Amino acid sequence: SYLDYPRAGFHNQEAFVRVYGEVTTDQLEQWDICREMVFRTAWKPYMYSQTLPHLLGGVKTPALVVWGDDDKHVPKSAGDVYVKSLRNARLETVAACGHYVEMEKPDELARLVLTFVNAN
């Protein structure tokens, strides 16, 4: 439901509160209206391009795919597809983390990115 969806993006609910504070039902409704608009503009099919896997195969640049191990919004299998489709990619999984790695564990994400950038 629109009440549960934003919180489902975080493994640790304290991180949700740290990022957003105490969220009112009115704010959750506004977020849901915004999400509905994204559905309306990107639905056909929902945020998916059938040409994307083929296009990713042409990317030569090294890529880092980061996934939270408790992502309830997008399954890890989607990250596996990115890594398989990209020529030179690796997947890093962040433990005890949901969909919003950049908000829930920003220091760990920064460490992964810096290590990756310095190695490439």
mmCIF file with all atom_site columns, C-alpha atoms in Angstrom:
data_model
loop_
_atom_site.group_PDB
_atom_site.id
_atom_site.type_symbol
_atom_site.label_atom_id
_atom_site.label_alt_id
_atom_site.label_comp_id
_atom_site.label_asym_id
_atom_site.label_entity_id
_atom_site.label_seq_id
_atom_site.pdbx_PDB_ins_code
_atom_site.Cartn_x
_atom_site.Cartn_y
_atom_site.Cartn_z
_atom_site.occupancy
_atom_site.B_iso_or_equiv
_atom_site.pdbx_formal_charge
_atom_site.auth_seq_id
_atom_site.auth_comp_id
_atom_site.auth_asym_id
_atom_site.auth_atom_id
_atom_site.pdbx_PDB_model_num
ATOM 1   C CA . SER A 1 1   ? 0.000  0.000   0.000   1.00 0.00 ? 1   SER A CA 1
ATOM 2   C CA . TYR A 1 2   ? 1.055  3.621   -0.309  1.00 0.00 ? 2   TYR A CA 1
ATOM 3   C CA . LEU A 1 3   ? 1.527  3.615   3.460   1.00 0.00 ? 3   LEU A CA 1
ATOM 4   C CA . ASP A 1 4   ? 4.019  0.734   3.399   1.00 0.00 ? 4   ASP A CA 1
ATOM 5   C CA . TYR A 1 5   ? 5.813  1.225   0.071   1.00 0.00 ? 5   TYR A CA 1
ATOM 6   C CA . PRO A 1 6   ? 8.252  4.022   1.067   1.00 0.00 ? 6   PRO A CA 1
ATOM 7   C CA . ARG A 1 7   ? 9.286  2.215   4.248   1.00 0.00 ? 7   ARG A CA 1
ATOM 8   C CA . ALA A 1 8   ? 9.754  -1.048  2.320   1.00 0.00 ? 8   ALA A CA 1
ATOM 9   C CA . GLY A 1 9   ? 12.714 0.570   0.552   1.00 0.00 ? 9   GLY A CA 1
ATOM 10  C CA . PHE A 1 10  ? 14.707 0.488   3.789   1.00 0.00 ? 10  PHE A CA 1
ATOM 11  C CA . HIS A 1 11  ? 15.988 -2.544  5.661   1.00 0.00 ? 11  HIS A CA 1
ATOM 12  C CA . ASN A 1 12  ? 16.450 -0.486  8.804   1.00 0.00 ? 12  ASN A CA 1
ATOM 13  C CA . GLN A 1 13  ? 13.407 1.601   9.686   1.00 0.00 ? 13  GLN A CA 1
ATOM 14  C CA . GLU A 1 14  ? 15.588 3.907   11.797  1.00 0.00 ? 14  GLU A CA 1
ATOM 15  C CA . ALA A 1 15  ? 17.364 4.869   8.568   1.00 0.00 ? 15  ALA A CA 1
ATOM 16  C CA . PHE A 1 16  ? 13.998 5.796   7.026   1.00 0.00 ? 16  PHE A CA 1
ATOM 17  C CA . VAL A 1 17  ? 13.285 8.108   9.983   1.00 0.00 ? 17  VAL A CA 1
ATOM 18  C CA . ARG A 1 18  ? 16.825 9.538   9.826   1.00 0.00 ? 18  ARG A CA 1
ATOM 19  C CA . VAL A 1 19  ? 16.361 10.406  6.133   1.00 0.00 ? 19  VAL A CA 1
ATOM 20  C CA . TYR A 1 20  ? 12.727 11.541  6.094   1.00 0.00 ? 20  TYR A CA 1
ATOM 21  C CA . GLY A 1 21  ? 11.839 12.261  9.712   1.00 0.00 ? 21  GLY A CA 1
ATOM 22  C CA . GLU A 1 22  ? 8.332  11.578  10.894  1.00 0.00 ? 22  GLU A CA 1
ATOM 23  C CA . VAL A 1 23  ? 6.231  11.314  7.737   1.00 0.00 ? 23  VAL A CA 1
ATOM 24  C CA . THR A 1 24  ? 2.552  12.187  7.832   1.00 0.00 ? 24  THR A CA 1
ATOM 25  C CA . THR A 1 25  ? -0.201 10.327  6.042   1.00 0.00 ? 25  THR A CA 1
ATOM 26  C CA . ASP A 1 26  ? -0.680 13.428  3.871   1.00 0.00 ? 26  ASP A CA 1
ATOM 27  C CA . GLN A 1 27  ? 2.961  13.250  2.771   1.00 0.00 ? 27  GLN A CA 1
ATOM 28  C CA . LEU A 1 28  ? 2.626  9.538   1.991   1.00 0.00 ? 28  LEU A CA 1
ATOM 29  C CA . GLU A 1 29  ? -0.445 10.305  -0.128  1.00 0.00 ? 29  GLU A CA 1
ATOM 30  C CA . GLN A 1 30  ? 1.501  12.972  -2.040  1.00 0.00 ? 30  GLN A CA 1
ATOM 31  C CA . TRP A 1 31  ? 4.346  10.513  -2.672  1.00 0.00 ? 31  TRP A CA 1
ATOM 32  C CA . ASP A 1 32  ? 1.807  7.985   -3.940  1.00 0.00 ? 32  ASP A CA 1
ATOM 33  C CA . ILE A 1 33  ? 0.300  10.548  -6.322  1.00 0.00 ? 33  ILE A CA 1
ATOM 34  C CA . CYS A 1 34  ? 3.797  11.250  -7.669  1.00 0.00 ? 34  CYS A CA 1
ATOM 35  C CA . ARG A 1 35  ? 4.458  7.512   -8.032  1.00 0.00 ? 35  ARG A CA 1
ATOM 36  C CA . GLU A 1 36  ? 1.169  7.171   -9.924  1.00 0.00 ? 36  GLU A CA 1
ATOM 37  C CA . MET A 1 37  ? 2.298  9.877   -12.358 1.00 0.00 ? 37  MET A CA 1
ATOM 38  C CA . VAL A 1 38  ? 5.534  7.994   -12.983 1.00 0.00 ? 38  VAL A CA 1
ATOM 39  C CA . PHE A 1 39  ? 3.470  4.888   -13.753 1.00 0.00 ? 39  PHE A CA 1
ATOM 40  C CA . ARG A 1 40  ? 1.363  6.846   -16.216 1.00 0.00 ? 40  ARG A CA 1
ATOM 41  C CA . THR A 1 41  ? 4.368  8.244   -18.094 1.00 0.00 ? 41  THR A CA 1
ATOM 42  C CA . ALA A 1 42  ? 6.668  5.211   -18.000 1.00 0.00 ? 42  ALA A CA 1
ATOM 43  C CA . TRP A 1 43  ? 4.322  2.224   -17.934 1.00 0.00 ? 43  TRP A CA 1
ATOM 44  C CA . LYS A 1 44  ? 4.399  0.818   -21.471 1.00 0.00 ? 44  LYS A CA 1
ATOM 45  C CA . PRO A 1 45  ? 5.848  -1.548  -20.351 1.00 0.00 ? 45  PRO A CA 1
ATOM 46  C CA . TYR A 1 46  ? 6.617  -0.384  -16.832 1.00 0.00 ? 46  TYR A CA 1
ATOM 47  C CA . MET A 1 47  ? 10.039 1.294   -16.925 1.00 0.00 ? 47  MET A CA 1
ATOM 48  C CA . TYR A 1 48  ? 11.424 -1.354  -19.219 1.00 0.00 ? 48  TYR A CA 1
ATOM 49  C CA . SER A 1 49  ? 12.987 -1.123  -22.630 1.00 0.00 ? 49  SER A CA 1
ATOM 50  C CA . GLN A 1 50  ? 13.204 -4.344  -24.596 1.00 0.00 ? 50  GLN A CA 1
ATOM 51  C CA . THR A 1 51  ? 16.274 -2.948  -26.357 1.00 0.00 ? 51  THR A CA 1
ATOM 52  C CA . LEU A 1 52  ? 18.149 -2.209  -23.126 1.00 0.00 ? 52  LEU A CA 1
ATOM 53  C CA . PRO A 1 53  ? 19.920 -5.596  -22.743 1.00 0.00 ? 53  PRO A CA 1
ATOM 54  C CA . HIS A 1 54  ? 21.225 -5.291  -26.316 1.00 0.00 ? 54  HIS A CA 1
ATOM 55  C CA . LEU A 1 55  ? 22.325 -1.689  -25.772 1.00 0.00 ? 55  LEU A CA 1
ATOM 56  C CA . LEU A 1 56  ? 24.094 -2.551  -22.507 1.00 0.00 ? 56  LEU A CA 1
ATOM 57  C CA . GLY A 1 57  ? 26.217 -5.055  -24.419 1.00 0.00 ? 57  GLY A CA 1
ATOM 58  C CA . GLY A 1 58  ? 27.770 -2.118  -26.282 1.00 0.00 ? 58  GLY A CA 1
ATOM 59  C CA . VAL A 1 59  ? 28.973 -0.393  -23.110 1.00 0.00 ? 59  VAL A CA 1
ATOM 60  C CA . LYS A 1 60  ? 32.743 -0.797  -22.857 1.00 0.00 ? 60  LYS A CA 1
ATOM 61  C CA . THR A 1 61  ? 33.293 1.244   -19.716 1.00 0.00 ? 61  THR A CA 1
ATOM 62  C CA . PRO A 1 62  ? 33.716 -0.695  -16.460 1.00 0.00 ? 62  PRO A CA 1
ATOM 63  C CA . ALA A 1 63  ? 30.535 -0.623  -14.422 1.00 0.00 ? 63  ALA A CA 1
ATOM 64  C CA . LEU A 1 64  ? 29.692 -1.089  -10.784 1.00 0.00 ? 64  LEU A CA 1
ATOM 65  C CA . VAL A 1 65  ? 26.211 -2.340  -9.922  1.00 0.00 ? 65  VAL A CA 1
ATOM 66  C CA . VAL A 1 66  ? 25.316 -1.933  -6.242  1.00 0.00 ? 66  VAL A CA 1
ATOM 67  C CA . TRP A 1 67  ? 22.366 -3.740  -4.681  1.00 0.00 ? 67  TRP A CA 1
ATOM 68  C CA . GLY A 1 68  ? 20.914 -3.863  -1.196  1.00 0.00 ? 68  GLY A CA 1
ATOM 69  C CA . ASP A 1 69  ? 20.533 -7.458  -0.033  1.00 0.00 ? 69  ASP A CA 1
ATOM 70  C CA . ASP A 1 70  ? 17.063 -6.687  1.340   1.00 0.00 ? 70  ASP A CA 1
ATOM 71  C CA . ASP A 1 71  ? 15.697 -4.766  -1.651  1.00 0.00 ? 71  ASP A CA 1
ATOM 72  C CA . LYS A 1 72  ? 11.926 -5.228  -1.569  1.00 0.00 ? 72  LYS A CA 1
ATOM 73  C CA . HIS A 1 73  ? 11.289 -2.983  -4.596  1.00 0.00 ? 73  HIS A CA 1
ATOM 74  C CA . VAL A 1 74  ? 13.459 -4.574  -7.292  1.00 0.00 ? 74  VAL A CA 1
ATOM 75  C CA . PRO A 1 75  ? 14.703 -8.179  -7.113  1.00 0.00 ? 75  PRO A CA 1
ATOM 76  C CA . LYS A 1 76  ? 18.439 -8.897  -7.143  1.00 0.00 ? 76  LYS A CA 1
ATOM 77  C CA . SER A 1 77  ? 17.873 -10.905 -10.322 1.00 0.00 ? 77  SER A CA 1
ATOM 78  C CA . ALA A 1 78  ? 17.515 -7.527  -12.102 1.00 0.00 ? 78  ALA A CA 1
ATOM 79  C CA . GLY A 1 79  ? 21.004 -6.582  -10.911 1.00 0.00 ? 79  GLY A CA 1
ATOM 80  C CA . ASP A 1 80  ? 22.272 -9.935  -12.152 1.00 0.00 ? 80  ASP A CA 1
ATOM 81  C CA . VAL A 1 81  ? 20.832 -9.141  -15.600 1.00 0.00 ? 81  VAL A CA 1
ATOM 82  C CA . TYR A 1 82  ? 22.669 -5.798  -15.661 1.00 0.00 ? 82  TYR A CA 1
ATOM 83  C CA . VAL A 1 83  ? 25.948 -7.477  -14.769 1.00 0.00 ? 83  VAL A CA 1
ATOM 84  C CA . LYS A 1 84  ? 25.429 -10.189 -17.365 1.00 0.00 ? 84  LYS A CA 1
ATOM 85  C CA . SER A 1 85  ? 24.469 -7.651  -20.055 1.00 0.00 ? 85  SER A CA 1
ATOM 86  C CA . LEU A 1 86  ? 27.352 -5.259  -19.439 1.00 0.00 ? 86  LEU A CA 1
ATOM 87  C CA . ARG A 1 87  ? 30.736 -6.361  -20.794 1.00 0.00 ? 87  ARG A CA 1
ATOM 88  C CA . ASN A 1 88  ? 32.814 -5.330  -17.827 1.00 0.00 ? 88  ASN A CA 1
ATOM 89  C CA . ALA A 1 89  ? 30.642 -5.098  -14.732 1.00 0.00 ? 89  ALA A CA 1
ATOM 90  C CA . ARG A 1 90  ? 30.647 -6.377  -11.222 1.00 0.00 ? 90  ARG A CA 1
ATOM 91  C CA . LEU A 1 91  ? 27.902 -6.582  -8.641  1.00 0.00 ? 91  LEU A CA 1
ATOM 92  C CA . GLU A 1 92  ? 28.427 -5.502  -5.058  1.00 0.00 ? 92  GLU A CA 1
ATOM 93  C CA . THR A 1 93  ? 25.757 -6.401  -2.531  1.00 0.00 ? 93  THR A CA 1
ATOM 94  C CA . VAL A 1 94  ? 25.378 -4.270  0.579   1.00 0.00 ? 94  VAL A CA 1
ATOM 95  C CA . ALA A 1 95  ? 24.378 -6.303  3.618   1.00 0.00 ? 95  ALA A CA 1
ATOM 96  C CA . ALA A 1 96  ? 21.380 -5.343  5.763   1.00 0.00 ? 96  ALA A CA 1
ATOM 97  C CA . CYS A 1 97  ? 20.286 -2.729  3.236   1.00 0.00 ? 97  CYS A CA 1
ATOM 98  C CA . GLY A 1 98  ? 17.149 -2.089  1.226   1.00 0.00 ? 98  GLY A CA 1
ATOM 99  C CA . HIS A 1 99  ? 16.530 -0.448  -2.143  1.00 0.00 ? 99  HIS A CA 1
ATOM 100 C CA . TYR A 1 100 ? 17.869 2.977   -1.216  1.00 0.00 ? 100 TYR A CA 1
ATOM 101 C CA . VAL A 1 101 ? 21.532 2.148   -0.628  1.00 0.00 ? 101 VAL A CA 1
ATOM 102 C CA . GLU A 1 102 ? 22.540 5.794   -1.151  1.00 0.00 ? 102 GLU A CA 1
ATOM 103 C CA . MET A 1 103 ? 20.282 6.899   1.705   1.00 0.00 ? 103 MET A CA 1
ATOM 104 C CA . GLU A 1 104 ? 20.484 3.928   4.037   1.00 0.00 ? 104 GLU A CA 1
ATOM 105 C CA . LYS A 1 105 ? 24.223 3.265   3.841   1.00 0.00 ? 105 LYS A CA 1
ATOM 106 C CA . PRO A 1 106 ? 25.832 6.280   2.131   1.00 0.00 ? 106 PRO A CA 1
ATOM 107 C CA . ASP A 1 107 ? 29.269 5.721   3.666   1.00 0.00 ? 107 ASP A CA 1
ATOM 108 C CA . GLU A 1 108 ? 29.398 2.123   2.473   1.00 0.00 ? 108 GLU A CA 1
ATOM 109 C CA . LEU A 1 109 ? 28.250 3.133   -1.011  1.00 0.00 ? 109 LEU A CA 1
ATOM 110 C CA . ALA A 1 110 ? 30.884 5.892   -1.122  1.00 0.00 ? 110 ALA A CA 1
ATOM 111 C CA . ARG A 1 111 ? 33.571 3.376   -0.126  1.00 0.00 ? 111 ARG A CA 1
ATOM 112 C CA . LEU A 1 112 ? 32.467 0.979   -2.886  1.00 0.00 ? 112 LEU A CA 1
ATOM 113 C CA . VAL A 1 113 ? 32.401 3.759   -5.486  1.00 0.00 ? 113 VAL A CA 1
ATOM 114 C CA . LEU A 1 114 ? 35.788 5.185   -4.474  1.00 0.00 ? 114 LEU A CA 1
ATOM 115 C CA . THR A 1 115 ? 37.379 1.738   -4.528  1.00 0.00 ? 115 THR A CA 1
ATOM 116 C CA . PHE A 1 116 ? 35.869 1.074   -7.953  1.00 0.00 ? 116 PHE A CA 1
ATOM 117 C CA . VAL A 1 117 ? 36.887 4.452   -9.394  1.00 0.00 ? 117 VAL A CA 1
ATOM 118 C CA . ASN A 1 118 ? 40.439 4.151   -8.057  1.00 0.00 ? 118 ASN A CA 1
ATOM 119 C CA . ALA A 1 119 ? 40.775 0.676   -9.550  1.00 0.00 ? 119 ALA A CA 1
ATOM 120 C CA . ASN A 1 120 ? 39.515 1.785   -12.957 1.00 0.00 ? 120 ASN A CA 1
#
